[in-house]
mmCIF file of C-alpha atoms in Angstrom:
data_model
loop_
_atom_site.group_PDB
_atom_site.id
_atom_site.type_symbol
_atom_site.label_atom_id
_atom_site.label_comp_id
_atom_site.label_asym_id
_atom_site.label_seq_id
_atom_site.Cartn_x
_atom_site.Cartn_y
_atom_site.Cartn_z
ATOM 1 C CA MET A 56 0.000 0.000 0.000
ATOM 2 C CA GLY A 57 2.938 2.302 0.570
ATOM 3 C CA LEU A 58 3.749 2.271 -3.148
ATOM 4 C CA ALA A 59 0.131 2.985 -4.055
ATOM 5 C CA LEU A 60 0.073 5.909 -1.620
ATOM 6 C CA LYS A 61 3.163 7.385 -3.313
ATOM 7 C CA GLU A 62 1.416 7.000 -6.663
ATOM 8 C CA ALA A 63 -1.643 8.782 -5.231
ATOM 9 C CA GLU A 64 0.594 11.659 -4.109
ATOM 10 C CA ILE A 65 1.815 12.018 -7.696
ATOM 11 C CA ALA A 66 -1.806 12.253 -8.840
ATOM 12 C CA ALA A 67 -2.465 15.045 -6.324
ATOM 13 C CA ILE A 68 0.580 16.991 -7.505
ATOM 14 C CA GLU A 69 -0.758 16.693 -11.064
ATOM 15 C CA GLY A 70 -4.167 18.005 -9.989
ATOM 16 C CA GLU A 71 -5.847 14.615 -10.192
ATOM 17 C CA VAL A 72 -7.944 12.995 -7.482
ATOM 18 C CA PRO A 73 -5.242 11.243 -5.417
ATOM 19 C CA VAL A 74 -5.758 7.562 -6.110
ATOM 20 C CA GLY A 75 -2.874 5.201 -6.803
ATOM 21 C CA ALA A 76 -2.865 1.546 -7.800
ATOM 22 C CA TYR A 77 -0.349 -1.281 -8.186
ATOM 23 C CA VAL A 78 -0.728 -4.723 -9.694
ATOM 24 C CA PHE A 79 1.410 -7.513 -8.263
ATOM 25 C CA VAL A 80 1.865 -11.055 -9.539
ATOM 26 C CA ASP A 81 3.749 -13.514 -7.354
ATOM 27 C CA GLY A 82 4.893 -10.601 -5.198
ATOM 28 C CA GLU A 83 6.427 -8.704 -8.108
ATOM 29 C CA VAL A 84 5.222 -5.325 -9.399
ATOM 30 C CA VAL A 85 3.882 -5.667 -12.932
ATOM 31 C CA ALA A 86 2.064 -2.345 -13.295
ATOM 32 C CA LYS A 87 1.290 0.905 -11.521
ATOM 33 C CA ALA A 88 -0.917 3.888 -12.239
ATOM 34 C CA HIS A 89 -2.656 6.880 -10.732
ATOM 35 C CA ASN A 90 -5.758 8.780 -11.771
ATOM 36 C CA GLU A 91 -5.264 10.639 -15.046
ATOM 37 C CA ARG A 92 -8.805 11.624 -16.020
ATOM 38 C CA GLU A 93 -8.036 15.349 -16.180
ATOM 39 C CA LYS A 94 -4.728 14.956 -17.983
ATOM 40 C CA LEU A 95 -6.095 12.547 -20.602
ATOM 41 C CA CYS A 96 -9.657 13.965 -20.722
ATOM 42 C CA ASN A 97 -10.736 10.367 -20.321
ATOM 43 C CA PRO A 98 -13.436 9.254 -17.867
ATOM 44 C CA LEU A 99 -11.981 5.730 -17.969
ATOM 45 C CA ALA A 100 -8.535 6.786 -16.742
ATOM 46 C CA HIS A 101 -9.038 5.675 -13.148
ATOM 47 C CA ALA A 102 -5.909 4.318 -11.483
ATOM 48 C CA GLU A 103 -7.321 0.786 -11.275
ATOM 49 C CA CYS A 104 -8.350 0.544 -14.929
ATOM 50 C CA THR A 105 -5.056 1.956 -16.161
ATOM 51 C CA ALA A 106 -3.021 -0.357 -13.921
ATOM 52 C CA LEU A 107 -5.024 -3.395 -15.086
ATOM 53 C CA ALA A 108 -4.571 -2.424 -18.741
ATOM 54 C CA ARG A 109 -0.822 -2.050 -18.241
ATOM 55 C CA ALA A 110 -0.608 -5.387 -16.428
ATOM 56 C CA ALA A 111 -2.535 -7.151 -19.210
ATOM 57 C CA ALA A 112 -0.244 -5.586 -21.822
ATOM 58 C CA ALA A 113 2.829 -6.694 -19.865
ATOM 59 C CA PHE A 114 1.542 -10.275 -19.784
ATOM 60 C CA GLY A 115 0.033 -10.299 -23.241
ATOM 61 C CA ASN A 116 -3.147 -11.672 -21.686
ATOM 62 C CA TRP A 117 -6.261 -9.977 -20.336
ATOM 63 C CA ARG A 118 -6.758 -12.774 -17.796
ATOM 64 C CA LEU A 119 -4.941 -11.659 -14.651
ATOM 65 C CA HIS A 120 -5.900 -14.703 -12.581
ATOM 66 C CA ARG A 121 -2.726 -14.530 -10.431
ATOM 67 C CA ALA A 122 -2.788 -10.779 -9.843
ATOM 68 C CA VAL A 123 -3.351 -8.706 -6.735
ATOM 69 C CA LEU A 124 -4.601 -5.154 -7.166
ATOM 70 C CA VAL A 125 -3.648 -2.719 -4.399
ATOM 71 C CA VAL A 126 -5.417 0.643 -4.556
ATOM 72 C CA THR A 127 -5.752 3.548 -2.143
ATOM 73 C CA LEU A 128 -9.524 3.999 -2.616
ATOM 74 C CA GLU A 129 -12.289 1.418 -2.855
ATOM 75 C CA PRO A 130 -13.038 0.829 -6.541
ATOM 76 C CA CYS A 131 -16.161 2.210 -8.198
ATOM 77 C CA LEU A 132 -18.595 0.176 -10.314
ATOM 78 C CA MET A 133 -16.535 0.681 -13.474
ATOM 79 C CA CYS A 134 -13.298 -0.386 -11.848
ATOM 80 C CA MET A 135 -14.926 -3.379 -10.164
ATOM 81 C CA GLY A 136 -16.253 -4.377 -13.577
ATOM 82 C CA ALA A 137 -12.699 -4.256 -14.912
ATOM 83 C CA LEU A 138 -11.400 -6.329 -11.978
ATOM 84 C CA LEU A 139 -14.089 -8.938 -12.573
ATOM 85 C CA ALA A 140 -13.496 -9.015 -16.327
ATOM 86 C CA ALA A 141 -9.755 -9.467 -15.767
ATOM 87 C CA ARG A 142 -10.414 -12.303 -13.285
ATOM 88 C CA VAL A 143 -8.325 -10.648 -10.554
ATOM 89 C CA PRO A 144 -8.590 -12.884 -7.468
ATOM 90 C CA LEU A 145 -7.546 -10.405 -4.749
ATOM 91 C CA LEU A 146 -8.234 -6.733 -4.140
ATOM 92 C CA ILE A 147 -6.610 -4.736 -1.339
ATOM 93 C CA TYR A 148 -7.821 -1.193 -0.785
ATOM 94 C CA GLY A 149 -7.322 1.690 1.636
ATOM 95 C CA ALA A 150 -10.154 4.185 2.065
ATOM 96 C CA HIS A 151 -13.808 3.227 1.851
ATOM 97 C CA ASP A 152 -15.858 5.177 -0.693
ATOM 98 C CA PRO A 153 -19.368 5.861 0.645
ATOM 99 C CA ARG A 154 -20.412 7.594 -2.593
ATOM 100 C CA ALA A 155 -19.201 5.121 -5.217
ATOM 101 C CA GLY A 156 -17.602 2.120 -3.498
ATOM 102 C CA ALA A 157 -18.460 -1.151 -5.211
ATOM 103 C CA ALA A 158 -16.396 -3.533 -3.074
ATOM 104 C CA GLY A 159 -18.605 -3.564 -0.009
ATOM 105 C CA THR A 160 -19.460 -0.004 0.970
ATOM 106 C CA LEU A 161 -22.218 1.175 -1.400
ATOM 107 C CA TYR A 162 -22.380 -1.953 -3.569
ATOM 108 C CA ASP A 163 -20.601 -5.294 -3.334
ATOM 109 C CA LEU A 164 -19.722 -6.837 -6.661
ATOM 110 C CA THR A 165 -16.941 -8.925 -5.147
ATOM 111 C CA GLN A 166 -19.161 -11.813 -4.046
ATOM 112 C CA ASP A 167 -22.275 -11.432 -6.185
ATOM 113 C CA PRO A 168 -23.440 -14.977 -7.026
ATOM 114 C CA ARG A 169 -24.977 -13.734 -10.287
ATOM 115 C CA LEU A 170 -21.537 -12.983 -11.688
ATOM 116 C CA ASN A 171 -19.078 -15.488 -13.131
ATOM 117 C CA HIS A 172 -16.162 -14.502 -10.870
ATOM 118 C CA SER A 173 -15.661 -13.507 -7.249
ATOM 119 C CA ILE A 174 -12.887 -11.482 -5.666
ATOM 120 C CA SER A 175 -11.401 -11.766 -2.192
ATOM 121 C CA VAL A 176 -11.027 -8.375 -0.524
ATOM 122 C CA VAL A 177 -8.839 -6.910 2.198
ATOM 123 C CA ARG A 178 -10.437 -3.613 3.247
ATOM 124 C CA GLY A 179 -9.085 -0.569 5.051
ATOM 125 C CA VAL A 180 -5.315 -1.097 4.704
ATOM 126 C CA ARG A 181 -3.723 2.206 5.721
ATOM 127 C CA ARG A 182 -7.187 3.712 5.491
ATOM 128 C CA GLU A 183 -6.357 6.845 7.468
ATOM 129 C CA GLU A 184 -3.451 7.788 5.194
ATOM 130 C CA SER A 185 -5.529 7.212 2.070
ATOM 131 C CA SER A 186 -8.453 9.176 3.501
ATOM 132 C CA LYS A 187 -6.189 12.033 4.567
ATOM 133 C CA LEU A 188 -4.781 12.407 1.053
ATOM 134 C CA LEU A 189 -8.291 12.620 -0.385
ATOM 135 C CA ARG A 190 -9.578 14.960 2.324
ATOM 136 C CA GLU A 191 -6.648 17.376 1.951
ATOM 137 C CA PHE A 192 -6.954 17.329 -1.831
ATOM 138 C CA PHE A 193 -10.637 18.255 -1.805
ATOM 139 C CA GLU A 194 -10.190 20.836 0.978
ATOM 140 C CA GLY A 195 -7.534 22.487 -1.178
ATOM 141 C CA ARG A 196 -9.851 22.513 -4.182
ATOM 142 C CA ARG A 197 -12.612 24.220 -2.191
ATOM 143 C CA GLN A 198 -10.335 27.060 -1.059
#
């Protein structure tokens, strides 16, 4: 999570919502990303989606069935859809997202029996640090 937090700090410096993500396979980093929606003018450029796309490109396979995604903020519906499509077995996230969280807070797509894949989740890892980054970012934007 420490690496993802550093990636989130880069996003904040760039004026992006501070979310950072890393993809690991067998304990090795295979991809990293932070939010780049403003920079790329792309609503799909969430840290999770970008990191998953980079990991799939690195492997030459969209099936990331041995991957772990570590992200500073609970994924939204779009990002959870990407995790499910990529067959990621484990998600680790920091801050809960009461407005858009789709891994247990607002929705829970991780264990929905109607879907063809489930995801194990570790919630709240370094939650306070992740939340603080987000809180400070949005306080700064309001001033």
